[in-house]
CSV table of C-alpha atoms and ligand atoms in Angstrom, one decimal:
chain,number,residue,atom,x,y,z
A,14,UNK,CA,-42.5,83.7,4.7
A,15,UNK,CA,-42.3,80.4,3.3
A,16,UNK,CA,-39.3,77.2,3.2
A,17,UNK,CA,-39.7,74.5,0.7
A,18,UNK,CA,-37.4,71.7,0.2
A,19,UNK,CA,-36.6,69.4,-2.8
A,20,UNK,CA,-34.7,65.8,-2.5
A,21,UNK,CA,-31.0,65.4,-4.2
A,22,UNK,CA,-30.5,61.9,-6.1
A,23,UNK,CA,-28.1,59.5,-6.5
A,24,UNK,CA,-27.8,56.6,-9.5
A,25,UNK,CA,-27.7,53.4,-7.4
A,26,UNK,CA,-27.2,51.7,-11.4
A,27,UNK,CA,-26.9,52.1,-14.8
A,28,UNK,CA,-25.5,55.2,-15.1
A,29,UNK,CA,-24.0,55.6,-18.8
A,30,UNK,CA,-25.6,52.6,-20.1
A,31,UNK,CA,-28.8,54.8,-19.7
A,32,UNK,CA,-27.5,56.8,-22.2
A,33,UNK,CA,-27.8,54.1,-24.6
A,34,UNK,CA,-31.0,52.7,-23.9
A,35,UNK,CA,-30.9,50.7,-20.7
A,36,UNK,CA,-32.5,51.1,-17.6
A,37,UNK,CA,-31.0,53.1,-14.6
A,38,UNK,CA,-31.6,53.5,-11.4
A,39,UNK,CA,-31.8,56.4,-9.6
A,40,UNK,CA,-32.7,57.5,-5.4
A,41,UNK,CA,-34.0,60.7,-3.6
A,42,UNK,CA,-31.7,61.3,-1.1
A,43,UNK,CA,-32.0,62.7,2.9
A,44,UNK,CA,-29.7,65.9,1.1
A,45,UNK,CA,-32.0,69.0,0.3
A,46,UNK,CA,-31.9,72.1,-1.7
A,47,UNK,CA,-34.5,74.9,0.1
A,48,UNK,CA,-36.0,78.1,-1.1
A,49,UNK,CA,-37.2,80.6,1.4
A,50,UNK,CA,-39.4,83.2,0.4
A,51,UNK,CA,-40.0,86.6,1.8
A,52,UNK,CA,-41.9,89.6,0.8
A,53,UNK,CA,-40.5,92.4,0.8
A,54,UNK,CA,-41.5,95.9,0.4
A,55,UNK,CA,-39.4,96.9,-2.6
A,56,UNK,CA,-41.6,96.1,-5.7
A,57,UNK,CA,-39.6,94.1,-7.6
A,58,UNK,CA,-38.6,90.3,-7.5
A,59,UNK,CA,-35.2,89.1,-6.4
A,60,UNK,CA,-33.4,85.9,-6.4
A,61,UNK,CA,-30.3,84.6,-3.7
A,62,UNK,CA,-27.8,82.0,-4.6
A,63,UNK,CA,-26.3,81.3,-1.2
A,64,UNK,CA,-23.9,78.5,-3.0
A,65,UNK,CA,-23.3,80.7,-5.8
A,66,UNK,CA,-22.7,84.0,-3.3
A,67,UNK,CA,-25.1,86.5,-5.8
A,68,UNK,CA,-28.1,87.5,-6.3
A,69,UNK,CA,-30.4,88.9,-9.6
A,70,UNK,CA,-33.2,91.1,-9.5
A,71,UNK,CA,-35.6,91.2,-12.6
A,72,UNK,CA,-34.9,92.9,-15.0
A,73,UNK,CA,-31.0,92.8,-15.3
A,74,UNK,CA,-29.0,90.0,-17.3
A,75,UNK,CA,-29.1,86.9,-16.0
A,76,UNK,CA,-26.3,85.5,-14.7
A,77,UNK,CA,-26.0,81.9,-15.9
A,78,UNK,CA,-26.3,79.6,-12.6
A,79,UNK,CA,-30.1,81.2,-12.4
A,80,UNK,CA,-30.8,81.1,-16.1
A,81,UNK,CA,-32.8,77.5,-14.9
A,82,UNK,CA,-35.0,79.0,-12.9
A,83,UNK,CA,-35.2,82.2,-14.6
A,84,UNK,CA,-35.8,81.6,-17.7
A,85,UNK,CA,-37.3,78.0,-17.3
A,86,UNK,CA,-39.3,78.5,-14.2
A,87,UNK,CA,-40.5,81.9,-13.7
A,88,UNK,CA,-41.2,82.3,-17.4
A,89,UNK,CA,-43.8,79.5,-17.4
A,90,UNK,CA,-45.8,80.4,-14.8
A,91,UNK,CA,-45.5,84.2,-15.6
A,92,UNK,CA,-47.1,82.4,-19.0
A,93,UNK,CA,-49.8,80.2,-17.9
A,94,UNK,CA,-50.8,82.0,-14.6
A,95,UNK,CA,-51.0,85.5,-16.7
A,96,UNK,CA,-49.2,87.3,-13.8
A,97,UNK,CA,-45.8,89.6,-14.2
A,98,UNK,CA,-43.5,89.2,-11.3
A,99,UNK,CA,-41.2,92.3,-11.9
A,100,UNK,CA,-43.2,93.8,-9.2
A,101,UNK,CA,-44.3,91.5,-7.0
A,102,UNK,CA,-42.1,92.3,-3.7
A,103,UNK,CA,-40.7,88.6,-3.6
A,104,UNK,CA,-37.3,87.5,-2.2
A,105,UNK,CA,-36.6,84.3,-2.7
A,106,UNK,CA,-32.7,82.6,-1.1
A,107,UNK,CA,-31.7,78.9,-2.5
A,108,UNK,CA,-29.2,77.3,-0.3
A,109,UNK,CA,-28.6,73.6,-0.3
A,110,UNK,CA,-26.7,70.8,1.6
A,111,UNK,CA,-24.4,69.9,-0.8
A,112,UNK,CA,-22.2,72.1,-3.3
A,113,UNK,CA,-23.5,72.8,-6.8
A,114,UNK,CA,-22.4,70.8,-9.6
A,115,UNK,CA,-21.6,67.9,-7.6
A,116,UNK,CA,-23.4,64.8,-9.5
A,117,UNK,CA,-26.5,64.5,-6.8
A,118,UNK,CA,-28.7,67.0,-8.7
A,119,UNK,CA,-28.5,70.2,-7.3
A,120,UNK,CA,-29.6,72.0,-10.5
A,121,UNK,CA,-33.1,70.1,-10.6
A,122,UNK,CA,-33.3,70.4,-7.0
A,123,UNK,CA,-33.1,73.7,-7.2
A,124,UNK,CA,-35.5,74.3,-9.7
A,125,UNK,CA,-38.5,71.6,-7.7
A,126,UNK,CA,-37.7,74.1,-4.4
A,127,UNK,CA,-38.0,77.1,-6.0
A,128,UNK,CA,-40.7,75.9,-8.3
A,129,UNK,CA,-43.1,75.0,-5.3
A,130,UNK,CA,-42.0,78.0,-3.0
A,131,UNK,CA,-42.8,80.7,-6.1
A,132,UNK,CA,-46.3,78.6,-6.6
A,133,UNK,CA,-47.6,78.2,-3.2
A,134,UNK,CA,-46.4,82.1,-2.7
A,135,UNK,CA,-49.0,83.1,-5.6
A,136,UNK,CA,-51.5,80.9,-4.4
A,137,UNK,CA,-52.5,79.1,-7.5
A,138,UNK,CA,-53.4,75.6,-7.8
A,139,UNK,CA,-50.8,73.2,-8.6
A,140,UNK,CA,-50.1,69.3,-8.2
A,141,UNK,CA,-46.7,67.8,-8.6
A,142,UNK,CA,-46.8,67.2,-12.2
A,143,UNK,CA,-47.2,70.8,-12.8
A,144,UNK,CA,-43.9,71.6,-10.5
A,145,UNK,CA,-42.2,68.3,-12.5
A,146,UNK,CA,-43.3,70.3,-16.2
A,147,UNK,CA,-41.5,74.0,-14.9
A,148,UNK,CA,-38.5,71.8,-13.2
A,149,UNK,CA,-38.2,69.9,-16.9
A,150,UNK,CA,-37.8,73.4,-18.9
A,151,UNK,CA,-35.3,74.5,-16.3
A,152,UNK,CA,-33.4,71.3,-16.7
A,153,UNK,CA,-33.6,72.0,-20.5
A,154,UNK,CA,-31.7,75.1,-20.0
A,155,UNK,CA,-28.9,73.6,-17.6
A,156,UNK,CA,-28.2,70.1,-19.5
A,157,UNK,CA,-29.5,70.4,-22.8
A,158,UNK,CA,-31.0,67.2,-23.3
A,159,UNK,CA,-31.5,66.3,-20.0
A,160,UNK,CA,-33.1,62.7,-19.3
A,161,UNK,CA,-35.9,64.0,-16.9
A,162,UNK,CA,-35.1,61.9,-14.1
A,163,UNK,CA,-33.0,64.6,-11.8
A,164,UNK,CA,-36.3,66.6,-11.9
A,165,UNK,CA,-38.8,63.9,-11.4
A,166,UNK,CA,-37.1,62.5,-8.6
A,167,UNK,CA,-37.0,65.5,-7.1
A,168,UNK,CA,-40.3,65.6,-7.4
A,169,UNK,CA,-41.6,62.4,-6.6
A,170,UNK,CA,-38.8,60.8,-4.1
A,171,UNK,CA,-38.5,57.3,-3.9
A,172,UNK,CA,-36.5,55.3,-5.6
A,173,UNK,CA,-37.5,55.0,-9.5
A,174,UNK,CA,-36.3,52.9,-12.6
A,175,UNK,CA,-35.7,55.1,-15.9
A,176,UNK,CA,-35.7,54.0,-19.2
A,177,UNK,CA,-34.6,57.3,-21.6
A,178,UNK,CA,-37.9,58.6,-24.0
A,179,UNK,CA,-39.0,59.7,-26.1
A,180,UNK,CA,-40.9,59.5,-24.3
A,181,UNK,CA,-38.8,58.2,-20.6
A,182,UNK,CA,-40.3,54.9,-19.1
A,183,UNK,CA,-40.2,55.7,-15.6
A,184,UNK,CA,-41.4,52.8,-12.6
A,185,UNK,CA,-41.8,54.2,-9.3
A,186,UNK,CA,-41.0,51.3,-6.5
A,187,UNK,CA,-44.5,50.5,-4.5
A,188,UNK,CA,-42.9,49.2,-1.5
A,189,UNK,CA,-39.6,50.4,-0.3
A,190,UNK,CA,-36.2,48.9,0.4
A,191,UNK,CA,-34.8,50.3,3.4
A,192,UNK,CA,-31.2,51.3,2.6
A,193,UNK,CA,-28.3,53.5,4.1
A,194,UNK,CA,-26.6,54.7,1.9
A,195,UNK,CA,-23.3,56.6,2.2
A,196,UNK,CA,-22.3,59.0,-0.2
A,197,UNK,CA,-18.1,60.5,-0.5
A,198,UNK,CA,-16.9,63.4,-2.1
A,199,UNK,CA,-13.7,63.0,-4.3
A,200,UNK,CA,-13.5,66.8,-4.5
A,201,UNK,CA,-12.4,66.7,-7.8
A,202,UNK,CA,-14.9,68.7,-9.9
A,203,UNK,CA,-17.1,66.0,-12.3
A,204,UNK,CA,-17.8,66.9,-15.8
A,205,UNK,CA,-20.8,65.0,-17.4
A,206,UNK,CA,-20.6,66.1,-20.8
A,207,UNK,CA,-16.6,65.2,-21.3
A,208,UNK,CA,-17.2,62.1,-19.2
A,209,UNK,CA,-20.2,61.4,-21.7
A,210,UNK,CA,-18.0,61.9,-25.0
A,211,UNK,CA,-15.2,59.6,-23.8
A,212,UNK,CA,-17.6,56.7,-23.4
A,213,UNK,CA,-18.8,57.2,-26.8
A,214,UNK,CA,-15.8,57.9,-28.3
A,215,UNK,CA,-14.8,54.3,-26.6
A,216,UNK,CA,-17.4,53.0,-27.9
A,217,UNK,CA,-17.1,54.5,-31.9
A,218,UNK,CA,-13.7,52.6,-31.7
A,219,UNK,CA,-14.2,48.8,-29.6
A,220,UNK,CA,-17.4,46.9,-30.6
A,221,UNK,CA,-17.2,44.7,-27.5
A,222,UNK,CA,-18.5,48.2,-25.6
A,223,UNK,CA,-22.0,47.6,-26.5
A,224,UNK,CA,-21.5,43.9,-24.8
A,225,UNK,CA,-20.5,46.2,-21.7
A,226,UNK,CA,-23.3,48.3,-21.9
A,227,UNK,CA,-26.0,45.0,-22.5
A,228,UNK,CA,-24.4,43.7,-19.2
A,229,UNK,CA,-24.8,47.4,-17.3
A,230,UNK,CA,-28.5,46.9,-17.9
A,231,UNK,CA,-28.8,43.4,-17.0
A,232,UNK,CA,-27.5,44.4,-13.4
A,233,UNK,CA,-29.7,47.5,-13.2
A,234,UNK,CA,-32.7,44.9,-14.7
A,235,UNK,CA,-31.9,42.6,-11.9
A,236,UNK,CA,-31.0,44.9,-8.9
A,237,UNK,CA,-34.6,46.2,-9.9
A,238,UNK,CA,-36.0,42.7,-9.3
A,239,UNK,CA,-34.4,42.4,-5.4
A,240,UNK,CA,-35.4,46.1,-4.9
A,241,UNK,CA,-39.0,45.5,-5.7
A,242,UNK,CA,-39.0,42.6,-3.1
A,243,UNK,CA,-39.1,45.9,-0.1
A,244,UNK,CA,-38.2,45.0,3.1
A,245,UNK,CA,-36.8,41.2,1.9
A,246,UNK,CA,-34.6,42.8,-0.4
A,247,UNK,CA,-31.0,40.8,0.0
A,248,UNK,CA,-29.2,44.0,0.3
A,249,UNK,CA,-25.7,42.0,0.6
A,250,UNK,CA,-26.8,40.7,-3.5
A,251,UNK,CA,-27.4,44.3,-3.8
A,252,UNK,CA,-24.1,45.6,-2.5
A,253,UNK,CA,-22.3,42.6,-4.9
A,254,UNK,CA,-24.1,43.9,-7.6
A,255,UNK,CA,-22.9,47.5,-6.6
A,256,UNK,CA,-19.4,46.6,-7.5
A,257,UNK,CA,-19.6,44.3,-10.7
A,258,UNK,CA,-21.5,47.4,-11.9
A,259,UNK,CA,-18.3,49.5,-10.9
A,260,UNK,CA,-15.9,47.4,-12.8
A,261,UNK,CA,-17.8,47.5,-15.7
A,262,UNK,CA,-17.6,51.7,-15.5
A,263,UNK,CA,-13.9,51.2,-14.6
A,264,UNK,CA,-13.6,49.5,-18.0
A,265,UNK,CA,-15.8,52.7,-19.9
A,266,UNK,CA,-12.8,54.7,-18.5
A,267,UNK,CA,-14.8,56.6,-16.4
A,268,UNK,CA,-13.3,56.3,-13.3
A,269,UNK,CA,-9.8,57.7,-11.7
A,270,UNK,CA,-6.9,56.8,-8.9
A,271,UNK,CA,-9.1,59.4,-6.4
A,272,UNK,CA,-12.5,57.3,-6.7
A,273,UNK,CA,-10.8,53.5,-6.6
A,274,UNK,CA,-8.9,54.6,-3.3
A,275,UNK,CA,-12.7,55.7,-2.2
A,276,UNK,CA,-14.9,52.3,-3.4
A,277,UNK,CA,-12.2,50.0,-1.8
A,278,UNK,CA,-11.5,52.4,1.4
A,279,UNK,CA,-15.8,51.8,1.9
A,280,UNK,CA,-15.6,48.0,0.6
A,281,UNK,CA,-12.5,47.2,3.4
A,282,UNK,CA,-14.6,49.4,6.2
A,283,UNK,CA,-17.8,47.5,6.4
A,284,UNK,CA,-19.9,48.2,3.2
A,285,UNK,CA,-21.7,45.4,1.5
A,286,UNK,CA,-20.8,47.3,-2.3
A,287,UNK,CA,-19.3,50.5,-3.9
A,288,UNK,CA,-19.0,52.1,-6.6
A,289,UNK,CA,-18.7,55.8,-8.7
A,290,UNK,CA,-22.3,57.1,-8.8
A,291,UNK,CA,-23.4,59.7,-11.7
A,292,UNK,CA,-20.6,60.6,-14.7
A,293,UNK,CA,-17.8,59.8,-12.8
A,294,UNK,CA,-13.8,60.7,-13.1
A,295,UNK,CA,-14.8,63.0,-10.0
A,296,UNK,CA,-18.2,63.6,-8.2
A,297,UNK,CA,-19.0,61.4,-5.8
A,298,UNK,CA,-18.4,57.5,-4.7
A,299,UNK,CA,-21.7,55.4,-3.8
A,300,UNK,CA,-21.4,52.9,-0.9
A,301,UNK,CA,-24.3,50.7,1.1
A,302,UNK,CA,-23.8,49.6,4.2
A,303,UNK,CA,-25.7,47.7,7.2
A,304,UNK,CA,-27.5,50.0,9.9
A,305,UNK,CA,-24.8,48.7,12.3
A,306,UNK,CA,-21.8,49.4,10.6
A,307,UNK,CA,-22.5,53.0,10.3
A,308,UNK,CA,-20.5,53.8,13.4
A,309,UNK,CA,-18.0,52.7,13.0
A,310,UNK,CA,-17.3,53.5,9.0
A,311,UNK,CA,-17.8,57.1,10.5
A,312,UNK,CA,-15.4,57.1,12.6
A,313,UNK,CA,-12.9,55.6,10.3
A,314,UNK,CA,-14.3,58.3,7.2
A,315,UNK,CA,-13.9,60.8,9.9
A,316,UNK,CA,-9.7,59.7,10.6
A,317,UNK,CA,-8.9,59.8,7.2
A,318,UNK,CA,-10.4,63.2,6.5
A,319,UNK,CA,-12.8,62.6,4.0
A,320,UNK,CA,-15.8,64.7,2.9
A,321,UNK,CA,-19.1,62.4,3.0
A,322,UNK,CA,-23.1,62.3,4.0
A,323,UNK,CA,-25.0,58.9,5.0
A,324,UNK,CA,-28.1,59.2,3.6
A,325,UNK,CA,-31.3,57.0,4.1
A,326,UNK,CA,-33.9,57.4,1.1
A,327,UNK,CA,-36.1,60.7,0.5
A,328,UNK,CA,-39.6,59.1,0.1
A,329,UNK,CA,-41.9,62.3,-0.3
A,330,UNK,CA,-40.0,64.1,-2.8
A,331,UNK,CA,-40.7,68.4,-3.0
A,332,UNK,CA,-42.2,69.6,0.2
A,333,UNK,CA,-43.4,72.8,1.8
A,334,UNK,CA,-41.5,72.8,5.3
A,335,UNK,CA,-42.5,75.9,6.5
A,336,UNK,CA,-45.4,79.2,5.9
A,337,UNK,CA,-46.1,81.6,8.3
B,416,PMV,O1,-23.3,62.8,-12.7
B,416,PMV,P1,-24.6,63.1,-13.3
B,416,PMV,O2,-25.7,63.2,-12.2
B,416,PMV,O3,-24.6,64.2,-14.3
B,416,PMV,O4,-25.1,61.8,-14.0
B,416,PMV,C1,-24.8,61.5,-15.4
B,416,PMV,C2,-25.3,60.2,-15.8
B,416,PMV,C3,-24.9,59.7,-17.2
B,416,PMV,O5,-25.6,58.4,-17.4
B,416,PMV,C4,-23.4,59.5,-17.3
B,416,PMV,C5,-25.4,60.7,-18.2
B,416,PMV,C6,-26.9,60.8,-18.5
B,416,PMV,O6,-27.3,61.8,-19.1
B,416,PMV,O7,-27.6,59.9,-18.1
């Protein structure tokens, strides 16, 4: 038996400008997907969805919530390891710590977990660019086009800076800030692709949206500069810099009543900056706050009811957590 883990993310900035060529930033967060894997005495090879309540066995249609890892993961390595899994006596269980679909990158979470639990099963040899390749193709099949940097984050942890390819410019921090980082649901369901054609739909009709988008990637450029300063990052210019990037993705339309009532709930209860984090109009709202204010914004996030995790940074990124 055998439990691997894999980081969630969150965009600290840029989000939507990245689309157009500007930098983004984007963190591993203390939120996990795992995969446990048993063998079991039946030969064939069967896959759990705890989020999703089913389950597949190979050789009957996939359903399309495992189509990722299906057809991205476990097709690759049946293909360059030469092996066929259909009898291999695996069960393998995904469960995570936050819902599916929610903006912090379940679906390439999933995929790093399950890739390193289905390699380290089979005993091959592997190093983490491998897993990042299989994670990629499964990302492929969930997104479309998908940037890469849900999957290498996953990967990698850390905090990283992401400039879209072909091919991506990615810059992994050397020395790391330390931030805490809370992280609140709006419960309303977010849809990246709709969320994605309004901005650009904005954008086909106002020139002065490219301006916008310039000044998205001068905050990402320059919250990069503090962040690389590690421990003397000033995490109050960080927090500032938090929320002119959130009026700017309030002007993109991208934002809603639910998530203002959130950023300025956080920014009245102790956090240096806030802001909508990932597509926006739902998904989740991104705060930062001081290691001594985190008791008491609990307490007041706990009175009002809402759903939330504070999160420090992942640093190590995919990880085998258990074998015996
Ligand atoms: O909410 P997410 O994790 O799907 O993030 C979307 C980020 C966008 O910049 C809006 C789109 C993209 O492909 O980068």
């Amino acid at each position: 038996m055998l439990i691997t883990s894999a980081p969630m993310k969150t965009i600290l900035f840029g989000e939507h400008a990245v689309v157009y060529g500007y930098p983004a930033i984007a963190s591993a967060l203390d939120i996990y997907v795992y995969t446990k894997i048993r063998k079991i005495t039946e030969p064939t090879l069967i896959i759990k969805s705890r989020e999703y309540n089913l389950e597949w066995r190979y050789g009957e249609p996939v359903p399309k919530e495992l189509k990722p890892v299906v057809e991205g993961v476990i097709k690759s390595i049946e293909r360059d390891f030469d092996v066929k899994l259909h009898k291999a006596g695996i069960y393998a269980e995904i469960f995570s710590d936050a819902p599916p679909a929610c903006g912090l990158g379940t679906s390439a979470g999933t995929s790093v977990s399950f890739t390193l639990a289905l390699l380290k099963y089979l005993d091959v040899h592997y190093d983490k660019d491998l897993i990042n390749k299989y994670a990629f193709e499964a990302e492929k099949i969930s997104h479309g086009k998908p940037s890469g940097i849900d999957n290498t984050i996953a990967v990698y942890g850390g905090i990283l800076k992401y400039i879209k390819g072909p091919p991506p410019k990615i810059e992994q921090l050397s020395q790391m800030t330390p931030l805490n980082l809370i992280l609140v649901d709006t419960m309303i369901p977010k849809n990246t692709k709709k969320a994605v054609m309004m901005v650009s739909d904005l954008r086909a009709k106002y020139s002065i949206i490219d301006n916008i988008m310039a000044s998205i990637g001068k905050i990402a450029e320059e919250a990069w500069r503090e962040l690389r300063k590690g421990e003397d990052a000033d995490i109050e210019k960080l927090g500032t810099l938090m929320n002119i990037n959130h009026g700017l993705l309030s002007s993109l339309g991208v934002s809603s009543s639910k998530i203002e009532e959130i950023v300025h709930f956080l920014r009245n209860n102790g956090a240096l900056g806030s802001k909508l984090t990932g597509a926006g109009i739902g998904g989740f709202v991104l705060g930062i706050i001081r290691s001594e204010a985190i008791k008491e914004i609990k307490k007041k996030l706990n009175t009002v009811g809402y759903r939330y995790f504070i999160s420090s940074i992942n640093m190590s990124g995919v990880k085998l957590l258990k074998q015996k």
